[in-house]
Amino acid sequence: MSLGIARPAAAPPVMPARPSTPVEVRPAIGEDPARIRATIARAPLFAALPINAIEDLTARVQVRKVPVGSAVVAQDEPGDAMFVIMNGRIKVVMFGESGREVTLSLLKSGDSFGEMSLFDQGPRSAHCLAIEPTTLLCLSREDLMRHMQAHPRTAVNLLGEMARRLRRADETIAQLALCDVNERLIHRLVALGREEGASGPDGLVVRRRPTQQELANMIGSCRETISRAFNQLARDGLIIPRGRSLVVTPALIERCEKKKAA
Ligand code: CMP
């Protein structure tokens, strides 16, 4: 069974911005079941599951290691499995005709993806690319369905995850229609700080600062515009670029909250 990992022959046509690394999928032999269990137990999708449900999932998943740059899921391909990130990072992305990229989401350890096509039987809705060497738990459609029949709590959790994603997508649509680039950038930086940042003396420290091109791809803008807006926020002391990291200050968070309330 392929478990949904895109093979080189089935990869989408390569655009300039698309990853060109052929997909190399290696089953992880001898992965520690305790680590698998721990990944499942802390994944939001499997939150508050009873221990027997976690054991059931542990017995059903397979571990896969994917190198950086590979397409775990390719848009428009049929889907036969979903994934939970054990470690590493995945970017959910769509490409326009010209190869221009829009980043839908950045996923980290514990996050899951690849479930949509298992439920609506449609093709994969987006590309999911490894942006770091990544280890995944793969759960086939068949195993997911069997598991949910025995443990309906997982289906409820899945609905919760999908509702959260729809909520985020609604927010993005509203921002694209109603906010200028500056406001969208502030909102995105504050969200990054909240999702990935650790508390520091000057604010929330995002360990890996996204590049200006990555920020542009996240908020539907171009690098030049983001560069100007980003540098202005830094001059105003609202963000502090520090080496490869970025500090999101309480002043930026306050400004974002005020805008929301206005
Ligand atoms: P699927 O359509 O099977 O394959 C692509 C996956 O990308 C999809 O399932 C979701 O898991 C994920 N995905 C699609 N759109 C979004 C989004 N807007 N935010 C986060 N994840 C998404």
Tab-separated table of C-alpha atoms and ligand atoms in Angstrom:
chain	number	residue	atom	x	y	z
A	1	MET	CA	0.000	0.000	0.000
A	2	SER	CA	1.376	3.448	-0.921
A	3	LEU	CA	-0.182	5.194	2.098
A	4	GLY	CA	-0.609	8.354	0.078
A	5	ILE	CA	3.061	9.272	-0.245
A	6	ALA	CA	3.540	10.873	-3.668
A	7	ARG	CA	5.854	8.897	-5.962
A	8	PRO	CA	8.167	10.717	-8.390
A	9	ALA	CA	6.272	9.394	-11.435
A	10	ALA	CA	3.004	10.741	-10.067
A	11	ALA	CA	4.375	14.135	-9.044
A	12	PRO	CA	2.672	17.246	-10.466
A	13	PRO	CA	4.319	19.105	-13.354
A	14	VAL	CA	7.293	20.983	-11.981
A	15	MET	CA	6.865	24.775	-11.842
A	16	PRO	CA	9.848	27.056	-11.174
A	17	ALA	CA	8.957	27.473	-7.504
A	18	ARG	CA	8.010	23.858	-6.921
A	19	PRO	CA	10.310	21.432	-5.182
A	20	SER	CA	12.258	19.314	-7.616
A	21	THR	CA	13.658	16.764	-5.180
A	22	PRO	CA	12.339	13.315	-6.033
A	23	VAL	CA	10.334	11.810	-3.231
A	24	GLU	CA	12.236	9.281	-1.252
A	25	VAL	CA	10.189	7.470	1.328
A	26	ARG	CA	11.854	5.225	3.829
A	27	PRO	CA	9.921	3.110	6.270
A	28	ALA	CA	11.436	3.650	9.703
A	29	ILE	CA	12.438	0.228	10.891
A	30	GLY	CA	12.295	-0.391	14.613
A	31	GLU	CA	10.657	2.904	15.601
A	32	ASP	CA	10.053	2.893	19.342
A	33	PRO	CA	6.328	2.173	20.027
A	34	ALA	CA	6.539	4.449	23.093
A	35	ARG	CA	7.479	7.386	20.820
A	36	ILE	CA	4.622	6.537	18.453
A	37	ARG	CA	2.203	6.367	21.376
A	38	ALA	CA	3.507	9.686	22.760
A	39	THR	CA	3.066	11.398	19.365
A	40	ILE	CA	-0.511	10.153	19.112
A	41	ALA	CA	-1.309	11.115	22.703
A	42	ARG	CA	-0.168	14.727	22.256
A	43	ALA	CA	-1.682	15.280	18.776
A	44	PRO	CA	-4.669	17.684	19.038
A	45	LEU	CA	-6.582	15.380	16.686
A	46	PHE	CA	-6.407	12.580	19.225
A	47	ALA	CA	-6.863	14.721	22.354
A	48	ALA	CA	-8.712	13.163	25.289
A	49	LEU	CA	-8.872	9.704	23.706
A	50	PRO	CA	-9.015	6.792	26.125
A	51	ILE	CA	-5.885	4.681	26.387
A	52	ASN	CA	-7.409	1.778	24.409
A	53	ALA	CA	-8.111	4.134	21.480
A	54	ILE	CA	-4.480	5.316	21.545
A	55	GLU	CA	-3.308	1.694	21.610
A	56	ASP	CA	-5.594	0.936	18.664
A	57	LEU	CA	-4.059	3.800	16.646
A	58	THR	CA	-0.515	2.812	17.674
A	59	ALA	CA	-1.111	-0.636	16.203
A	60	ARG	CA	-2.513	0.797	12.954
A	61	VAL	CA	-0.015	3.537	11.996
A	62	GLN	CA	3.178	3.171	9.995
A	63	VAL	CA	6.211	5.425	10.454
A	64	ARG	CA	7.715	7.122	7.397
A	65	LYS	CA	10.737	9.408	7.114
A	66	VAL	CA	10.701	11.991	4.327
A	67	PRO	CA	13.615	14.209	3.272
A	68	VAL	CA	13.379	17.989	3.100
A	69	GLY	CA	11.817	19.240	-0.147
A	70	SER	CA	9.719	16.166	-0.873
A	71	ALA	CA	5.985	16.207	-1.604
A	72	VAL	CA	4.273	13.973	0.934
A	73	VAL	CA	0.959	14.830	-0.708
A	74	ALA	CA	0.583	16.147	-4.266
A	75	GLN	CA	-2.412	18.275	-5.209
A	76	ASP	CA	-4.959	16.552	-7.492
A	77	GLU	CA	-3.681	13.066	-6.709
A	78	PRO	CA	-6.091	10.583	-5.158
A	79	GLY	CA	-5.654	10.241	-1.386
A	80	ASP	CA	-5.548	6.986	0.532
A	81	ALA	CA	-3.973	7.975	3.854
A	82	MET	CA	-3.645	10.761	6.370
A	83	PHE	CA	-0.600	11.788	8.397
A	84	VAL	CA	0.438	12.985	11.845
A	85	ILE	CA	3.792	14.778	12.148
A	86	MET	CA	6.066	13.023	14.625
A	87	ASN	CA	8.819	15.585	14.101
A	88	GLY	CA	9.741	18.074	11.385
A	89	ARG	CA	7.605	20.592	9.500
A	90	ILE	CA	5.163	20.493	6.597
A	91	LYS	CA	4.029	23.371	4.398
A	92	VAL	CA	0.530	23.184	2.884
A	93	VAL	CA	0.689	25.045	-0.391
A	94	MET	CA	-1.034	25.716	-3.727
A	95	PHE	CA	0.610	26.965	-6.928
A	96	GLY	CA	-0.880	29.309	-9.509
A	97	GLU	CA	-0.439	28.847	-13.265
A	98	SER	CA	2.664	31.052	-13.207
A	99	GLY	CA	4.174	29.010	-10.392
A	100	ARG	CA	3.321	31.683	-7.817
A	101	GLU	CA	2.808	30.091	-4.435
A	102	VAL	CA	0.211	30.607	-1.745
A	103	THR	CA	0.976	29.054	1.627
A	104	LEU	CA	-2.191	27.814	3.334
A	105	SER	CA	-0.609	26.553	6.519
A	106	LEU	CA	2.645	25.638	8.228
A	107	LEU	CA	2.351	22.460	10.265
A	108	LYS	CA	4.578	21.260	13.094
A	109	SER	CA	5.037	18.255	15.315
A	110	GLY	CA	1.675	16.857	16.493
A	111	ASP	CA	-0.290	18.433	13.613
A	112	SER	CA	-2.149	16.261	11.121
A	113	PHE	CA	-2.977	16.569	7.425
A	114	GLY	CA	-4.262	14.632	4.417
A	115	GLU	CA	-7.674	13.815	5.881
A	116	MET	CA	-9.885	15.861	3.521
A	117	SER	CA	-9.711	13.578	0.499
A	118	LEU	CA	-10.383	10.560	2.737
A	119	PHE	CA	-13.815	11.969	3.569
A	120	ASP	CA	-15.061	13.630	0.382
A	121	GLN	CA	-13.376	11.098	-1.965
A	122	GLY	CA	-12.085	14.070	-3.988
A	123	PRO	CA	-8.449	14.523	-5.050
A	124	ARG	CA	-5.859	16.029	-2.697
A	125	SER	CA	-6.776	19.690	-2.206
A	126	ALA	CA	-3.194	21.024	-1.889
A	127	HIS	CA	0.472	20.030	-1.892
A	128	CYS	CA	1.990	19.116	1.477
A	129	LEU	CA	5.766	19.576	1.343
A	130	ALA	CA	8.405	18.666	3.914
A	131	ILE	CA	10.346	21.853	4.746
A	132	GLU	CA	12.559	19.972	7.207
A	133	PRO	CA	13.553	16.312	7.390
A	134	THR	CA	10.285	14.941	8.701
A	135	THR	CA	9.014	11.794	10.371
A	136	LEU	CA	5.337	10.977	9.898
A	137	LEU	CA	2.794	8.560	11.219
A	138	CYS	CA	0.660	7.318	8.286
A	139	LEU	CA	-2.860	6.047	8.790
A	140	SER	CA	-4.635	4.505	5.802
A	141	ARG	CA	-8.236	5.431	5.012
A	142	GLU	CA	-9.304	1.879	5.801
A	143	ASP	CA	-7.601	1.930	9.195
A	144	LEU	CA	-8.974	5.387	10.018
A	145	MET	CA	-12.538	4.275	9.216
A	146	ARG	CA	-12.179	1.065	11.259
A	147	HIS	CA	-10.694	3.011	14.163
A	148	MET	CA	-13.506	5.599	14.120
A	149	GLN	CA	-16.182	2.924	14.144
A	150	ALA	CA	-14.732	1.586	17.374
A	151	HIS	CA	-13.782	5.019	18.802
A	152	PRO	CA	-16.245	7.723	17.650
A	153	ARG	CA	-14.479	10.313	19.829
A	154	THR	CA	-11.823	10.548	17.078
A	155	ALA	CA	-14.534	11.542	14.567
A	156	VAL	CA	-15.705	14.303	16.937
A	157	ASN	CA	-12.105	15.526	17.286
A	158	LEU	CA	-11.742	15.531	13.503
A	159	LEU	CA	-14.848	17.685	13.161
A	160	GLY	CA	-13.339	20.082	15.712
A	161	GLU	CA	-10.093	20.284	13.718
A	162	MET	CA	-11.967	20.893	10.473
A	163	ALA	CA	-14.106	23.600	12.109
A	164	ARG	CA	-10.954	25.341	13.398
A	165	ARG	CA	-9.418	25.198	9.922
A	166	LEU	CA	-12.578	26.619	8.319
A	167	ARG	CA	-12.594	29.394	10.919
A	168	ARG	CA	-8.978	30.267	10.031
A	169	ALA	CA	-9.793	30.147	6.307
A	170	ASP	CA	-12.781	32.495	6.886
A	171	GLU	CA	-10.493	34.910	8.718
A	172	THR	CA	-8.016	34.816	5.833
A	173	ILE	CA	-10.764	35.480	3.268
A	174	ALA	CA	-12.068	38.411	5.331
A	175	GLN	CA	-8.566	39.837	5.698
A	176	LEU	CA	-7.855	39.566	1.977
A	177	ALA	CA	-11.089	41.443	1.275
A	178	LEU	CA	-10.979	43.992	4.100
A	179	CYS	CA	-7.406	44.623	5.270
A	180	ASP	CA	-4.385	46.226	3.633
A	181	VAL	CA	-1.035	44.446	3.423
A	182	ASN	CA	0.261	46.153	6.569
A	183	GLU	CA	-2.610	44.889	8.687
A	184	ARG	CA	-2.385	41.406	7.173
A	185	LEU	CA	1.326	41.286	7.932
A	186	ILE	CA	0.782	42.397	11.549
A	187	HIS	CA	-1.935	39.788	11.983
A	188	ARG	CA	0.272	37.042	10.501
A	189	LEU	CA	3.293	37.962	12.658
A	190	VAL	CA	1.184	37.988	15.819
A	191	ALA	CA	-0.327	34.610	14.865
A	192	LEU	CA	3.194	33.226	14.273
A	193	GLY	CA	4.288	34.522	17.668
A	194	ARG	CA	1.308	32.898	19.360
A	195	GLU	CA	1.575	29.600	17.496
A	196	GLU	CA	5.347	29.137	17.535
A	197	GLY	CA	6.856	31.727	19.849
A	198	ALA	CA	8.389	31.197	23.269
A	199	SER	CA	8.063	33.905	25.930
A	200	GLY	CA	11.174	36.078	26.225
A	201	PRO	CA	12.021	39.364	27.975
A	202	ASP	CA	11.053	41.469	24.908
A	203	GLY	CA	8.075	39.439	23.716
A	204	LEU	CA	7.353	36.204	21.857
A	205	VAL	CA	10.488	34.755	20.245
A	206	VAL	CA	9.912	32.897	16.972
A	207	ARG	CA	12.985	30.678	16.644
A	208	ARG	CA	12.965	30.428	12.867
A	209	ARG	CA	12.066	33.753	11.290
A	210	PRO	CA	10.176	33.253	8.013
A	211	THR	CA	11.796	34.863	4.983
A	212	GLN	CA	10.080	37.890	3.445
A	213	GLN	CA	9.122	35.722	0.446
A	214	GLU	CA	7.529	33.170	2.809
A	215	LEU	CA	5.577	35.948	4.543
A	216	ALA	CA	4.454	37.248	1.137
A	217	ASN	CA	3.249	33.746	0.185
A	218	MET	CA	1.296	33.501	3.451
A	219	ILE	CA	-0.598	36.759	3.073
A	220	GLY	CA	-1.030	37.046	-0.687
A	221	SER	CA	1.475	39.798	-1.394
A	222	CYS	CA	4.876	40.203	-3.056
A	223	ARG	CA	8.322	40.225	-1.474
A	224	GLU	CA	9.068	43.875	-2.249
A	225	THR	CA	5.895	45.110	-0.507
A	226	ILE	CA	6.510	42.859	2.490
A	227	SER	CA	10.105	44.033	2.701
A	228	ARG	CA	8.980	47.681	3.034
A	229	ALA	CA	6.237	46.891	5.592
A	230	PHE	CA	8.494	44.548	7.611
A	231	ASN	CA	11.367	47.064	7.786
A	232	GLN	CA	8.968	49.814	8.914
A	233	LEU	CA	7.634	47.589	11.750
A	234	ALA	CA	11.256	46.901	12.771
A	235	ARG	CA	12.122	50.643	12.690
A	236	ASP	CA	9.063	51.340	14.867
A	237	GLY	CA	10.330	48.757	17.380
A	238	LEU	CA	7.199	46.609	17.004
A	239	ILE	CA	9.224	43.592	15.875
A	240	ILE	CA	12.883	42.784	16.596
A	241	PRO	CA	14.733	40.658	14.015
A	242	ARG	CA	17.503	38.923	15.953
A	243	GLY	CA	19.795	36.579	13.989
A	244	ARG	CA	17.567	33.889	12.502
A	245	SER	CA	14.824	34.576	15.021
A	246	LEU	CA	12.196	37.262	15.386
A	247	VAL	CA	10.735	38.874	18.482
A	248	VAL	CA	7.049	39.829	18.309
A	249	THR	CA	6.682	42.590	20.906
A	250	PRO	CA	3.683	43.134	23.216
A	251	ALA	CA	3.220	46.509	21.429
A	252	LEU	CA	2.599	44.711	18.118
A	253	ILE	CA	0.152	42.330	19.787
A	254	GLU	CA	-1.675	45.298	21.340
A	255	ARG	CA	-1.862	47.060	17.983
A	256	CYS	CA	-3.273	43.913	16.367
A	257	GLU	CA	-5.906	43.561	19.126
A	258	LYS	CA	-6.913	47.248	18.834
A	259	LYS	CA	-7.386	46.888	15.054
A	260	LYS	CA	-9.586	43.820	15.617
A	261	ALA	CA	-11.725	45.668	18.161
A	262	ALA	CA	-12.099	48.783	15.952
B	1	CMP	P1	-6.135	16.481	1.481
B	1	CMP	O1	-7.019	17.283	0.580
B	1	CMP	O2	-6.384	15.028	1.570
B	1	CMP	O3	-4.608	16.718	1.039
B	1	CMP	C1	-4.080	18.032	1.198
B	1	CMP	C2	-4.210	18.408	2.649
B	1	CMP	O4	-3.817	19.729	2.978
B	1	CMP	C3	-5.695	18.410	3.043
B	1	CMP	O5	-6.206	17.104	2.957
B	1	CMP	C4	-5.622	19.036	4.402
B	1	CMP	O6	-5.179	18.123	5.379
B	1	CMP	C5	-4.515	20.089	4.165
B	1	CMP	N1	-5.108	21.417	3.931
B	1	CMP	C6	-5.814	21.835	2.858
B	1	CMP	N2	-6.203	23.121	3.016
B	1	CMP	C7	-5.736	23.527	4.228
B	1	CMP	C8	-5.800	24.752	4.963
B	1	CMP	N3	-6.423	25.825	4.475
B	1	CMP	N4	-5.201	24.772	6.181
B	1	CMP	C9	-4.541	23.704	6.677
B	1	CMP	N5	-4.456	22.531	6.021
B	1	CMP	C10	-5.039	22.430	4.816
